[in-house]
Amino acid sequence: MENLLARQRELEGMRDSMVHMIVHDLRAPLTAVFNYLDLVREQETGFISPESLQNLDLAMKASRWMVQMVNVLLDASKIESGQMHLRISEYDVGDVLSDAVDAIRSLADERNVLCHPEHVRAAIDRDAVARVVQNLVSNAVKLTPPGGDVHVSVTSTDENVRIEVTDHGPALHPNTIPRSSKSFGQLDTNVRQSIPSSGLGLYFCKLAVEAHGGRIGVDSAVGKGSTFWFELPLRGPASKN
C-alpha cells in the first residue's frame, strides 16, 4: 500500500509539472497572438469592414483573457509552492485600486465600472493586490448584465483596509471562494454567461489575500447581486503573526 501511495504521489507530481510546463509555454504564443491582432487593427482599420473590425476586437479580447488566465495560473502555482515572495511596501490603496481598474476597463464591454476609493495607506504587495482587484472586477463584469454597474470601493478601520467589488448579477453560493486548487470550476449561477467564468482567478485571490495575512469572502442575495470583499492588515502580513 505504501508503495502504491508513493507511486500515486510521484505520478501526481509529474502531472503537475507537465501542466505547469504547458501553461508556461502557452504564455508566449498567446501574447504573440494578441500583439499581432493589435498590429492588424492599428494598420488595417481603414481597409476592413465594420463587421470584421468588430470580430477582430472580439478576438483581441478573447486572447487577452487567455493571457490573463495563464498569468493567474502561474502566479497561483508560485504562491502554492512558496516560490512567490511578496514585496511589501507602503502604498495608497485607493491609488492602487484606481490604477488596477483603469488597466482592465476596456474589458468591461457595456458595463460601467465605478470606483469609490478611500485614500488609505497600507503595507501591501502592490502588484499582487492589483491582480486580486482585477480578478474580482473581471468576475463582476461577467456576472453583471449589459448596461449594469460594477462598484469598487475601499474603506478602512484602525487595523484593516477593506476592498469590495459589487455586481448586479445573480446570487452566488456562499462557498464560491475556492478552498483549494481542486475547486476550479464555473461560478455557481443560474444564468448563462456570455463570458465563461472559472474559479481559477478566485483561487489566486484567496492565496494572495491569505499570504498578506488577510481574509476574503462573498456576500450574495437574490435580487441584490454579490459583493466580493477582502481585508488586509494595514501594517502588513507581519502584524498578523
Short mmCIF file of C-alpha atoms in Angstrom, two decimals, residues 1-191:
data_model
loop_
_atom_site.label_atom_id
_atom_site.label_comp_id
_atom_site.label_asym_id
_atom_site.label_seq_id
_atom_site.Cartn_x
_atom_site.Cartn_y
_atom_site.Cartn_z
CA MET A 1 0.00 0.00 0.00
CA GLU A 2 2.83 2.43 0.87
CA ASN A 3 4.47 1.76 -2.49
CA LEU A 4 1.18 2.38 -4.25
CA LEU A 5 0.67 5.70 -2.44
CA ALA A 6 4.25 6.74 -3.18
CA ARG A 7 3.76 5.91 -6.86
CA GLN A 8 0.50 7.86 -6.91
CA ARG A 9 2.21 10.91 -5.41
CA GLU A 10 5.01 10.59 -7.94
CA LEU A 11 2.52 10.47 -10.83
CA GLU A 12 0.63 13.47 -9.43
CA GLY A 13 3.90 15.38 -9.20
CA MET A 14 4.76 14.53 -12.80
CA ARG A 15 1.29 15.58 -13.92
CA ASP A 16 1.51 18.90 -12.08
CA SER A 17 4.96 19.58 -13.54
CA MET A 18 3.75 18.83 -17.06
CA VAL A 19 0.69 21.05 -16.68
CA HIS A 20 2.84 23.87 -15.32
CA MET A 21 5.27 23.50 -18.23
CA ILE A 22 2.47 23.54 -20.81
CA VAL A 23 0.83 26.59 -19.24
CA HIS A 24 4.17 28.39 -19.03
CA ASP A 25 4.89 27.65 -22.69
CA LEU A 26 1.43 28.91 -23.70
CA ARG A 27 2.08 32.43 -22.44
CA ALA A 28 4.48 33.47 -25.22
CA PRO A 29 2.35 32.35 -28.22
CA LEU A 30 -0.84 33.73 -26.68
CA THR A 31 0.85 37.06 -26.11
CA ALA A 32 2.10 36.98 -29.71
CA VAL A 33 -1.44 36.32 -30.98
CA PHE A 34 -2.74 39.36 -29.11
CA ASN A 35 0.12 41.58 -30.31
CA TYR A 36 -0.35 40.58 -33.95
CA LEU A 37 -4.10 41.17 -33.74
CA ASP A 38 -3.41 44.57 -32.22
CA LEU A 39 -0.97 45.33 -35.06
CA VAL A 40 -3.56 44.36 -37.69
CA ARG A 41 -6.16 46.54 -36.02
CA GLU A 42 -3.80 49.50 -35.93
CA GLN A 43 -2.60 49.23 -39.51
CA GLU A 44 -5.65 47.93 -41.35
CA THR A 45 -8.56 49.77 -39.72
CA GLY A 46 -9.40 51.70 -42.88
CA PHE A 47 -9.32 48.61 -45.10
CA ILE A 48 -11.63 46.18 -43.31
CA SER A 49 -15.39 46.26 -42.86
CA PRO A 50 -17.04 47.34 -39.59
CA GLU A 51 -18.23 43.77 -39.06
CA SER A 52 -14.71 42.37 -39.48
CA LEU A 53 -13.38 45.09 -37.19
CA GLN A 54 -15.87 44.03 -34.52
CA ASN A 55 -14.80 40.40 -34.93
CA LEU A 56 -11.17 41.48 -34.62
CA ASP A 57 -11.95 43.29 -31.37
CA LEU A 58 -13.64 40.15 -30.02
CA ALA A 59 -10.62 38.05 -30.97
CA MET A 60 -8.30 40.51 -29.20
CA LYS A 61 -10.47 40.45 -26.11
CA ALA A 62 -10.53 36.64 -26.05
CA SER A 63 -6.76 36.41 -26.44
CA ARG A 64 -6.27 38.95 -23.65
CA TRP A 65 -8.50 36.87 -21.35
CA MET A 66 -6.42 33.78 -22.15
CA VAL A 67 -3.15 35.55 -21.35
CA GLN A 68 -4.65 36.76 -18.10
CA MET A 69 -5.76 33.23 -17.17
CA VAL A 70 -2.29 31.84 -17.88
CA ASN A 71 -0.67 34.51 -15.71
CA VAL A 72 -3.12 33.83 -12.88
CA LEU A 73 -2.44 30.08 -13.01
CA LEU A 74 1.31 30.59 -12.94
CA ASP A 75 1.09 33.05 -10.05
CA ALA A 76 -1.19 30.73 -8.06
CA SER A 77 1.28 27.88 -8.61
CA LYS A 78 4.15 30.07 -7.36
CA ILE A 79 2.27 31.01 -4.19
CA GLU A 80 1.33 27.38 -3.53
CA SER A 81 4.92 26.23 -3.88
CA GLY A 82 6.32 29.12 -1.83
CA GLN A 83 8.25 30.47 -4.82
CA MET A 84 6.38 33.78 -4.98
CA HIS A 85 7.53 36.19 -2.29
CA LEU A 86 5.53 39.30 -1.54
CA ARG A 87 7.30 42.61 -2.00
CA ILE A 88 5.76 44.60 0.81
CA SER A 89 5.89 48.38 0.86
CA GLU A 90 3.53 51.18 1.87
CA TYR A 91 1.10 52.33 -0.81
CA ASP A 92 -2.05 54.39 -1.13
CA VAL A 93 -4.62 51.61 -1.59
CA GLY A 94 -7.06 53.97 -3.30
CA ASP A 95 -4.47 54.72 -5.99
CA VAL A 96 -3.68 51.01 -6.41
CA LEU A 97 -7.39 50.32 -6.83
CA SER A 98 -7.92 53.06 -9.42
CA ASP A 99 -4.87 52.03 -11.48
CA ALA A 100 -5.88 48.35 -11.40
CA VAL A 101 -9.41 49.09 -12.63
CA ASP A 102 -8.23 51.51 -15.35
CA ALA A 103 -5.90 48.81 -16.72
CA ILE A 104 -8.80 46.45 -17.48
CA ARG A 105 -11.61 48.94 -18.10
CA SER A 106 -11.56 48.14 -21.82
CA LEU A 107 -12.71 44.58 -20.99
CA ALA A 108 -15.88 45.79 -19.29
CA ASP A 109 -17.90 45.80 -22.53
CA GLU A 110 -21.18 47.63 -21.85
CA ARG A 111 -20.81 47.56 -18.06
CA ASN A 112 -19.92 50.61 -16.01
CA VAL A 113 -17.10 50.08 -13.52
CA LEU A 114 -17.37 52.79 -10.85
CA CYS A 115 -14.60 53.36 -8.29
CA HIS A 116 -15.21 54.77 -4.82
CA PRO A 117 -11.73 54.74 -3.27
CA GLU A 118 -10.78 55.93 0.17
CA HIS A 119 -7.18 57.07 0.23
CA VAL A 120 -5.61 54.98 2.97
CA ARG A 121 -2.01 53.80 3.18
CA ALA A 122 -1.23 50.15 3.87
CA ALA A 123 1.77 47.81 3.69
CA ILE A 124 0.99 45.57 0.71
CA ASP A 125 2.45 43.96 -2.39
CA ARG A 126 1.11 46.42 -4.96
CA ASP A 127 1.17 44.03 -7.93
CA ALA A 128 -0.49 41.16 -6.05
CA VAL A 129 -3.29 43.36 -4.68
CA ALA A 130 -3.84 44.91 -8.12
CA ARG A 131 -4.18 41.39 -9.59
CA VAL A 132 -6.71 40.45 -6.90
CA VAL A 133 -8.77 43.56 -7.68
CA GLN A 134 -8.62 42.87 -11.42
CA ASN A 135 -9.75 39.28 -10.98
CA LEU A 136 -12.67 40.29 -8.78
CA VAL A 137 -13.70 43.08 -11.16
CA SER A 138 -13.42 40.70 -14.13
CA ASN A 139 -15.76 38.23 -12.42
CA ALA A 140 -18.17 41.04 -11.52
CA VAL A 141 -18.23 42.20 -15.14
CA LYS A 142 -19.04 38.67 -16.30
CA LEU A 143 -21.92 38.39 -13.82
CA THR A 144 -23.41 41.84 -14.50
CA PRO A 145 -25.90 42.24 -17.37
CA PRO A 146 -25.01 44.73 -20.15
CA GLY A 147 -25.73 48.27 -19.03
CA GLY A 148 -25.30 47.36 -15.38
CA ASP A 149 -22.91 48.84 -12.87
CA VAL A 150 -19.98 47.32 -11.00
CA HIS A 151 -18.96 49.23 -7.88
CA VAL A 152 -15.46 49.05 -6.42
CA SER A 153 -14.77 50.66 -3.05
CA VAL A 154 -12.11 50.98 -0.37
CA THR A 155 -12.81 51.56 3.32
CA SER A 156 -10.64 51.18 6.39
CA THR A 157 -10.57 50.71 10.15
CA ASP A 158 -7.74 51.25 12.61
CA GLU A 159 -6.33 47.82 11.72
CA ASN A 160 -7.55 46.77 8.27
CA VAL A 161 -8.24 48.04 4.79
CA ARG A 162 -11.28 46.53 3.06
CA ILE A 163 -11.91 46.41 -0.69
CA GLU A 164 -15.36 45.50 -2.02
CA VAL A 165 -16.44 44.68 -5.58
CA THR A 166 -20.21 44.64 -6.04
CA ASP A 167 -22.04 43.36 -9.12
CA HIS A 168 -25.71 43.25 -10.05
CA GLY A 169 -25.82 39.68 -11.27
CA PRO A 170 -27.48 36.53 -9.93
CA ALA A 171 -26.98 35.28 -6.38
CA LEU A 172 -23.97 33.06 -5.76
CA HIS A 173 -23.49 30.14 -3.44
CA PRO A 174 -21.75 31.20 -0.20
CA ASN A 175 -18.93 28.70 -0.90
CA THR A 176 -18.00 30.37 -4.19
CA ILE A 177 -14.47 31.23 -2.99
CA PRO A 178 -12.49 28.04 -3.81
CA ARG A 179 -10.81 26.32 -0.85
CA SER A 180 -8.16 24.57 -2.93
CA SER A 181 -6.81 24.19 -6.45
CA LYS A 182 -9.20 21.26 -6.89
CA SER A 183 -12.14 23.67 -6.56
CA PHE A 184 -11.74 25.21 -10.00
CA GLY A 185 -14.97 25.35 -11.93
CA GLN A 186 -17.57 27.73 -13.25
CA LEU A 187 -19.16 30.07 -10.76
CA ASP A 188 -22.42 28.62 -9.47
CA THR A 189 -25.06 30.85 -11.03
CA ASN A 190 -28.37 30.05 -12.64
CA VAL A 191 -27.88 32.13 -15.76
#
